[in-house]
Amino acid sequence: MAKIIGGVGTSHVPSIGAALDKGISDNPDWKPFFDGYIPGKEWMAEKKPDIAVVIFNDHGNTFFLDRVPTFAVGVADHYDPVDEGYGRRSIPSFEGATDLSWHFVDKLVENHFDPLVCREIEVDHGLQVPMELFFGRPENWPVKVLPIWVNTIQYPIPTPQRCWEMGKVLREAIESFPGDERVVIMGTGGLSHQLQGSRAGFINREADEDWLNNIANNYEKFRNMSREDYVEQFGSEGAELIMWLVMRAAMDDKVDLKMKHYHAPASMTGAGMVVLENL
Amino acid sequence: MSDAQIPETPLFDRKGSIDGYRINKMAMALGDPANREAFKADEEAFLDRYKLTPEQKDAVMSRDWNRMVAMGGNLFFILKIAAVDPTPITAIGAAQAGLDHADFLKQRLGKE
């Protein structure tokens, strides 16, 4: 069976990638943010995973409103970065973990999930930025990826409870996969931010800190919150945090919170990360 | 979800998706470099290609972000219009909050 070597929760704010592209990650606005990720990068380098499962949402870059999958899974052999309006970024293409992807799709459907299965598709900053934050800017990515898209753009978005259930299936799929691959699970998005409406610019530092402090071993309240609760506490786009639940559910009930980091604002977002290991 | 409203927070639901479909489709097309060139060369003709209503065209051409969102423009799509300009996302935030840019940065994001 493949092995889960850890779970990561992280923001995927696009301006993080833009800051790296412009070479301004060392300026006073950005340095504290990026410095906080150095231990995360070191952890990842030491753990040497073979596969990264990345749970993220598309931001109107790959999926248009003509078809909106609630959950989608990539089974492609590679994923190119998509042009988000500024030209395609010059980062390497992502190699797909196709065998594990198909196995995960089998397990999902056996467990009564009905994902969209994507054979040819590009990926936006939702996957790119977490990879850059934890693997830097290598010539080639040191891991294959298994992308999972969650619709957080057009309502109805899935419930937090459904995301949790998907995480349980993800764990089952990894643990029943015939192979010895080392797998890291990255739940991405958030933290608090709101980009639309007169509450635009809303950041809730207190709620963000509470999330980072408690997602490891006091997660029940987050698991039980409604979508409305997420929007109210974390902002309309901060509801992306439901995607961390997929990662959290795939880990043990009790975990070791190896590290956490918070910085606000990154662009218009409360940004940060946790790294979790099973005991 | 229920229809319970969260203050000052429009969710992109059925109404927004239907109302804003053309604006969003036009904006989505700006992910293609050839379409960005066409948009820059003759913006109105480009908007006509996507059959925007006169009100929608006016909102886009005057970069009235607040109205675009009110008409169902979803931020993630209309950000591609901002990418062409380019307009910073914080300016779009400020327009919706009804604040000037400096006040928005200070009051909402805590930036001096």
Coordinates of C-alpha atoms in Angstrom, one line a residue:
Chain A
M1 CA 0.0 0.0 0.0
A2 CA 1.0 3.6 -0.6
K3 CA 1.8 5.6 2.5
I4 CA 0.5 9.0 3.7
I5 CA 3.5 10.9 4.9
G6 CA 1.7 14.0 5.9
G7 CA -1.0 16.5 5.3
V8 CA -0.6 20.1 4.5
G9 CA -3.1 22.9 4.6
T10 CA -2.1 26.1 2.7
S11 CA -3.3 29.2 1.0
H12 CA -3.0 29.5 -2.7
V13 CA -3.4 33.2 -3.3
P14 CA -2.4 34.0 -7.0
S15 CA -0.3 37.1 -6.0
I16 CA 2.1 34.7 -4.2
G17 CA 3.0 33.3 -7.6
A18 CA 3.1 36.7 -9.1
A19 CA 5.5 37.9 -6.4
L20 CA 7.8 35.0 -7.3
D21 CA 7.5 35.8 -11.0
K22 CA 8.4 39.4 -10.3
G23 CA 11.2 38.5 -8.0
I24 CA 9.8 40.6 -5.1
S25 CA 9.4 37.8 -2.5
D26 CA 12.2 39.5 -0.5
N27 CA 10.6 42.9 -0.3
P28 CA 9.1 44.0 3.1
D29 CA 5.5 43.2 2.1
W30 CA 6.2 39.6 1.2
K31 CA 9.3 38.5 3.1
P32 CA 7.5 37.6 6.3
F33 CA 5.0 35.6 4.4
F34 CA 7.6 33.6 2.4
D35 CA 10.0 33.2 5.4
G36 CA 7.2 31.3 7.3
Y37 CA 7.2 28.7 4.6
I38 CA 10.9 27.9 4.8
P39 CA 10.3 25.2 7.5
G40 CA 7.6 23.7 5.4
K41 CA 9.9 23.4 2.4
E42 CA 12.5 21.8 4.6
W43 CA 10.0 19.4 5.9
M44 CA 8.9 18.5 2.4
A45 CA 12.5 18.0 1.2
E46 CA 13.2 15.7 4.2
K47 CA 10.0 13.7 3.7
K48 CA 10.6 13.1 0.0
P49 CA 7.1 12.3 -1.1
D50 CA 6.6 10.7 -4.6
I51 CA 3.0 12.0 -5.1
A52 CA 1.2 15.2 -4.0
V53 CA -2.6 15.0 -3.9
V54 CA -3.7 18.7 -4.3
I55 CA -7.3 19.6 -3.4
F56 CA -8.1 23.0 -4.8
N57 CA -10.7 25.0 -6.7
D58 CA -10.5 26.4 -10.2
H59 CA -11.0 30.2 -10.4
G60 CA -12.8 30.5 -13.7
N61 CA -9.7 29.6 -15.6
T62 CA -10.2 26.0 -16.6
F63 CA -13.9 25.5 -16.0
F64 CA -16.4 28.0 -17.4
L65 CA -20.0 28.2 -16.2
D66 CA -21.2 26.1 -19.1
R67 CA -20.3 23.1 -17.1
V68 CA -19.5 23.2 -13.4
P69 CA -18.4 20.0 -11.7
T70 CA -19.0 19.8 -8.0
F71 CA -16.0 17.5 -7.7
A72 CA -13.5 16.7 -10.5
V73 CA -10.4 14.4 -10.5
G74 CA -7.5 14.6 -12.9
V75 CA -6.3 11.3 -14.5
A76 CA -4.1 13.0 -17.1
D77 CA -0.4 12.2 -17.7
H78 CA 0.4 15.8 -17.4
Y79 CA -1.1 19.2 -16.5
D80 CA 0.1 22.4 -18.0
P81 CA -0.3 25.8 -16.2
V82 CA -3.3 27.7 -17.7
D83 CA -3.2 31.2 -19.0
E84 CA -5.1 33.3 -16.4
G85 CA -5.0 36.5 -18.5
Y86 CA -1.4 37.5 -18.0
G87 CA 0.1 34.8 -20.3
R88 CA 1.2 31.3 -19.3
R89 CA 3.6 31.3 -16.4
S90 CA 7.0 29.8 -17.0
I91 CA 6.8 27.0 -14.5
P92 CA 7.2 23.4 -15.3
S93 CA 4.3 21.2 -16.4
F94 CA 3.0 18.8 -13.7
E95 CA 3.4 15.1 -14.2
G96 CA 0.2 13.2 -13.3
A97 CA 0.1 10.2 -10.9
T98 CA -2.3 8.5 -13.3
D99 CA -2.5 5.1 -11.7
L100 CA -3.3 6.4 -8.3
S101 CA -5.8 8.9 -9.9
W102 CA -7.7 6.1 -11.6
H103 CA -7.6 4.0 -8.5
F104 CA -9.0 7.0 -6.5
V105 CA -11.8 7.4 -9.1
D106 CA -12.7 3.7 -8.7
K107 CA -12.9 4.1 -5.0
L108 CA -14.9 7.3 -5.2
V109 CA -17.6 5.7 -7.4
E110 CA -17.6 2.5 -5.2
N111 CA -18.3 4.9 -2.3
H112 CA -21.2 6.6 -4.2
F113 CA -19.3 9.8 -5.2
D114 CA -19.8 10.8 -8.8
P115 CA -16.8 12.8 -9.9
L116 CA -16.0 14.4 -13.3
V117 CA -13.0 12.5 -14.6
C118 CA -10.6 14.7 -16.5
R119 CA -8.2 13.2 -19.1
E120 CA -6.9 16.5 -20.6
I121 CA -7.0 19.7 -18.6
E122 CA -4.9 22.6 -17.4
V123 CA -4.4 23.8 -13.8
D124 CA -4.5 27.3 -12.4
H125 CA -2.9 29.0 -9.4
G126 CA -4.9 26.8 -7.0
L127 CA -2.5 24.0 -7.7
Q128 CA 0.5 25.9 -8.8
V129 CA 1.0 28.1 -5.8
P130 CA 0.9 25.4 -3.1
M131 CA 3.4 23.4 -5.2
E132 CA 5.7 26.5 -5.4
L133 CA 5.4 27.2 -1.7
F134 CA 6.4 23.7 -0.6
F135 CA 8.7 22.6 -3.5
G136 CA 10.2 26.0 -4.6
R137 CA 11.0 26.5 -8.3
P138 CA 12.7 23.3 -9.4
E139 CA 13.5 22.6 -13.1
N140 CA 11.1 19.7 -12.8
W141 CA 8.7 19.0 -9.9
P142 CA 10.0 16.2 -7.7
V143 CA 6.5 14.7 -7.3
K144 CA 3.7 13.6 -9.5
V145 CA 0.3 15.2 -8.8
L146 CA -3.2 14.0 -8.3
P147 CA -5.5 17.1 -8.7
I148 CA -8.9 17.2 -7.1
W149 CA -11.1 20.2 -8.0
V150 CA -13.9 21.3 -5.7
N151 CA -16.4 23.9 -6.9
T152 CA -16.3 26.8 -4.6
I153 CA -17.3 29.4 -7.2
Q154 CA -20.9 28.8 -8.2
Y155 CA -23.6 28.0 -5.6
P156 CA -24.5 25.4 -4.6
I157 CA -21.0 24.5 -3.5
P158 CA -20.5 21.2 -1.7
T159 CA -21.1 21.0 2.0
P160 CA -18.2 20.8 4.4
Q161 CA -19.5 17.4 5.5
R162 CA -19.3 16.1 1.9
C163 CA -15.7 17.3 1.7
W164 CA -15.0 15.4 4.9
E165 CA -16.5 12.2 3.4
M166 CA -14.3 12.6 0.3
G167 CA -11.2 12.8 2.5
K168 CA -12.1 9.4 4.0
V169 CA -12.4 7.9 0.6
L170 CA -9.0 9.5 -0.4
R171 CA -7.4 7.7 2.5
E172 CA -9.0 4.4 1.6
A173 CA -7.7 4.8 -1.9
I174 CA -4.1 5.6 -0.9
E175 CA -4.0 2.8 1.6
S176 CA -5.4 0.2 -0.8
F177 CA -3.2 1.3 -3.7
P178 CA -0.8 -1.4 -4.7
G179 CA 2.5 0.4 -4.6
D180 CA 5.0 1.8 -2.1
E181 CA 4.6 5.5 -3.1
R182 CA 4.9 8.1 -0.4
V183 CA 2.0 10.5 -0.6
V184 CA 1.5 14.0 0.7
I185 CA -2.0 15.5 0.8
M186 CA -2.4 19.2 0.3
G187 CA -5.7 20.9 1.1
T188 CA -5.6 24.4 -0.2
G189 CA -7.4 27.7 -0.2
G190 CA -8.3 30.5 2.2
L191 CA -7.8 31.7 4.8
S192 CA -10.3 34.5 5.3
H193 CA -11.0 36.8 2.3
Q194 CA -13.8 38.4 0.5
L195 CA -13.4 39.8 -3.0
Q196 CA -17.1 40.5 -3.9
G197 CA -19.8 42.8 -2.4
S198 CA -19.5 45.8 -0.2
R199 CA -17.8 43.6 2.5
A200 CA -14.8 43.2 0.0
G201 CA -11.5 43.3 1.9
F202 CA -13.0 41.4 4.9
I203 CA -10.3 39.6 6.8
N204 CA -10.9 37.8 10.1
R205 CA -7.6 37.3 11.8
E206 CA -9.1 35.8 14.9
A207 CA -11.0 33.2 13.0
D208 CA -8.0 32.4 10.9
E209 CA -5.8 31.9 14.0
D210 CA -8.5 29.7 15.5
W211 CA -8.6 27.6 12.4
L212 CA -4.8 27.1 12.3
N213 CA -4.7 26.3 16.0
N214 CA -7.5 23.8 15.9
I215 CA -7.6 22.1 12.5
A216 CA -5.1 19.5 13.8
N217 CA -6.8 18.2 17.0
N218 CA -10.0 20.1 17.6
Y219 CA -11.6 20.1 14.2
E220 CA -15.1 18.9 15.1
K221 CA -16.5 22.4 15.1
F222 CA -15.2 23.1 11.6
R223 CA -16.5 19.8 10.4
N224 CA -19.9 20.6 11.7
M225 CA -20.2 24.2 10.4
S226 CA -22.6 25.0 7.5
R227 CA -21.5 26.7 4.3
E228 CA -23.2 29.9 5.6
D229 CA -21.0 29.7 8.7
Y230 CA -17.9 29.5 6.5
V231 CA -18.9 32.5 4.4
E232 CA -19.9 34.5 7.5
Q233 CA -16.7 33.8 9.4
F234 CA -14.1 33.6 6.6
G235 CA -15.7 35.7 3.8
S236 CA -17.3 34.6 0.6
E237 CA -14.1 33.4 -0.9
G238 CA -12.7 32.2 2.4
A239 CA -15.2 29.4 2.2
E240 CA -12.5 27.7 0.2
L241 CA -11.3 26.4 3.6
I242 CA -13.8 23.5 3.2
M243 CA -11.1 22.0 1.0
W244 CA -8.7 21.6 3.9
L245 CA -11.3 19.2 5.4
V246 CA -10.6 16.7 2.6
M247 CA -7.0 16.7 3.7
R248 CA -7.8 16.6 7.4
A249 CA -10.3 13.7 7.1
A250 CA -7.7 11.7 5.3
M251 CA -5.3 11.9 8.3
D252 CA -5.6 10.1 11.6
D253 CA -8.1 11.3 14.3
K254 CA -5.2 12.6 16.4
V255 CA -2.3 14.2 14.6
D256 CA 0.9 16.0 15.3
L257 CA 0.8 19.7 14.3
K258 CA 4.4 20.0 13.1
M259 CA 4.2 23.7 12.2
K260 CA 1.9 26.5 11.3
H261 CA 2.3 30.0 9.9
Y262 CA 0.1 33.0 9.4
H263 CA 0.5 36.3 7.7
A264 CA -2.2 38.9 6.8
P265 CA -2.8 40.3 4.4
A266 CA -1.3 38.6 1.4
S267 CA -2.9 40.7 -1.3
M268 CA -6.5 40.7 0.1
T269 CA -6.2 37.4 2.0
G270 CA -5.4 36.0 5.4
A271 CA -2.7 33.5 4.4
G272 CA -1.0 30.7 6.0
M273 CA -0.4 27.0 6.4
V274 CA -0.2 24.0 8.7
V275 CA 1.8 20.7 8.4
L276 CA 0.3 17.6 10.0
E277 CA 1.7 14.2 10.5
N278 CA 0.0 11.0 11.7
L279 CA 1.3 10.0 15.1
Chain B
M1 CA -28.2 26.8 0.8
S2 CA -31.0 28.8 2.3
D3 CA -31.8 32.3 1.2
A4 CA -30.5 33.7 4.5
Q5 CA -28.5 36.7 3.6
I6 CA -25.0 37.4 4.9
P7 CA -24.6 41.2 5.2
E8 CA -22.9 42.8 2.2
T9 CA -22.1 39.5 0.7
P10 CA -23.5 38.5 -2.6
L11 CA -23.1 34.7 -3.3
F12 CA -22.7 33.7 -6.9
D13 CA -25.8 31.6 -7.2
R14 CA -28.4 30.8 -9.9
K15 CA -29.4 34.4 -10.4
G16 CA -25.9 35.7 -10.8
S17 CA -24.9 32.8 -13.0
I18 CA -27.8 33.4 -15.4
D19 CA -27.7 37.3 -15.3
G20 CA -23.9 37.4 -15.7
Y21 CA -23.4 34.7 -18.2
R22 CA -22.5 36.9 -21.2
I23 CA -20.2 39.2 -19.2
N24 CA -18.5 36.2 -17.7
K25 CA -18.2 34.4 -21.0
M26 CA -16.7 37.4 -22.7
A27 CA -14.2 37.8 -19.7
M28 CA -13.4 34.1 -19.8
A29 CA -12.3 34.5 -23.4
L30 CA -9.6 36.9 -22.3
G31 CA -7.6 33.9 -21.2
D32 CA -6.6 33.6 -24.8
P33 CA -3.9 36.0 -26.0
A34 CA -5.6 36.5 -29.4
N35 CA -8.8 37.6 -27.7
R36 CA -6.8 40.0 -25.5
E37 CA -5.4 41.6 -28.6
A38 CA -8.9 41.9 -30.1
F39 CA -10.3 43.4 -26.9
K40 CA -7.5 46.0 -26.8
A41 CA -7.9 46.8 -30.5
D42 CA -11.7 47.4 -30.4
E43 CA -13.3 46.8 -27.0
E44 CA -16.8 47.6 -28.1
A45 CA -16.7 45.2 -31.1
F46 CA -15.3 42.5 -28.8
L47 CA -18.2 43.0 -26.4
D48 CA -20.7 42.9 -29.2
R49 CA -19.3 39.5 -30.3
Y50 CA -20.5 38.2 -26.9
K51 CA -23.9 40.0 -27.2
L52 CA -23.6 42.1 -24.1
T53 CA -26.6 44.4 -23.4
P54 CA -26.0 48.2 -23.6
E55 CA -26.0 48.4 -19.8
Q56 CA -23.4 45.5 -19.5
K57 CA -21.3 47.1 -22.2
D58 CA -21.3 50.4 -20.4
A59 CA -20.4 48.8 -17.1
V60 CA -17.4 47.0 -18.7
M61 CA -16.2 49.9 -20.8
S62 CA -16.4 52.3 -17.8
R63 CA -14.7 49.7 -15.6
D64 CA -17.5 50.0 -13.1
W65 CA -16.6 46.9 -11.1
N66 CA -19.4 47.4 -8.7
R67 CA -22.0 47.3 -11.4
M68 CA -20.3 44.4 -13.2
V69 CA -20.6 42.4 -10.0
A70 CA -24.2 43.6 -9.4
M71 CA -25.1 42.4 -13.0
G72 CA -23.7 38.9 -12.2
G73 CA -20.1 39.4 -13.3
N74 CA -18.1 37.0 -11.1
L75 CA -14.9 38.4 -9.8
F76 CA -12.8 35.5 -11.0
F77 CA -13.9 36.0 -14.6
I78 CA -13.8 39.8 -14.6
L79 CA -10.3 39.7 -13.2
K80 CA -9.3 38.9 -16.7
I81 CA -10.5 42.3 -17.8
A82 CA -8.5 43.7 -14.9
A83 CA -5.5 41.7 -16.2
V84 CA -5.7 43.5 -19.6
D85 CA -5.8 47.0 -18.1
P86 CA -4.1 46.2 -15.6
T87 CA -6.2 47.1 -12.6
P88 CA -5.1 45.9 -9.2
I89 CA -7.5 43.6 -7.3
T90 CA -7.5 46.0 -4.4
A91 CA -8.9 48.8 -6.6
I92 CA -11.8 46.4 -7.5
G93 CA -12.2 45.7 -3.8
A94 CA -12.2 49.5 -3.0
A95 CA -14.8 50.2 -5.7
Q96 CA -17.2 47.6 -4.2
A97 CA -16.6 48.8 -0.6
G98 CA -17.3 52.3 -1.8
L99 CA -14.0 53.6 -0.5
D100 CA -11.1 55.3 -2.3
H101 CA -8.1 53.0 -2.8
A102 CA -5.9 54.4 0.0
D103 CA -8.8 54.3 2.5
F104 CA -9.6 50.7 1.5
L105 CA -6.0 49.6 1.9
K106 CA -5.9 51.2 5.3
Q107 CA -9.3 50.4 6.7
R108 CA -9.9 46.9 5.4
L109 CA -6.4 45.5 4.9
G110 CA -4.5 47.4 7.6
K111 CA -1.9 48.8 5.2
E112 CA -0.5 52.3 5.7

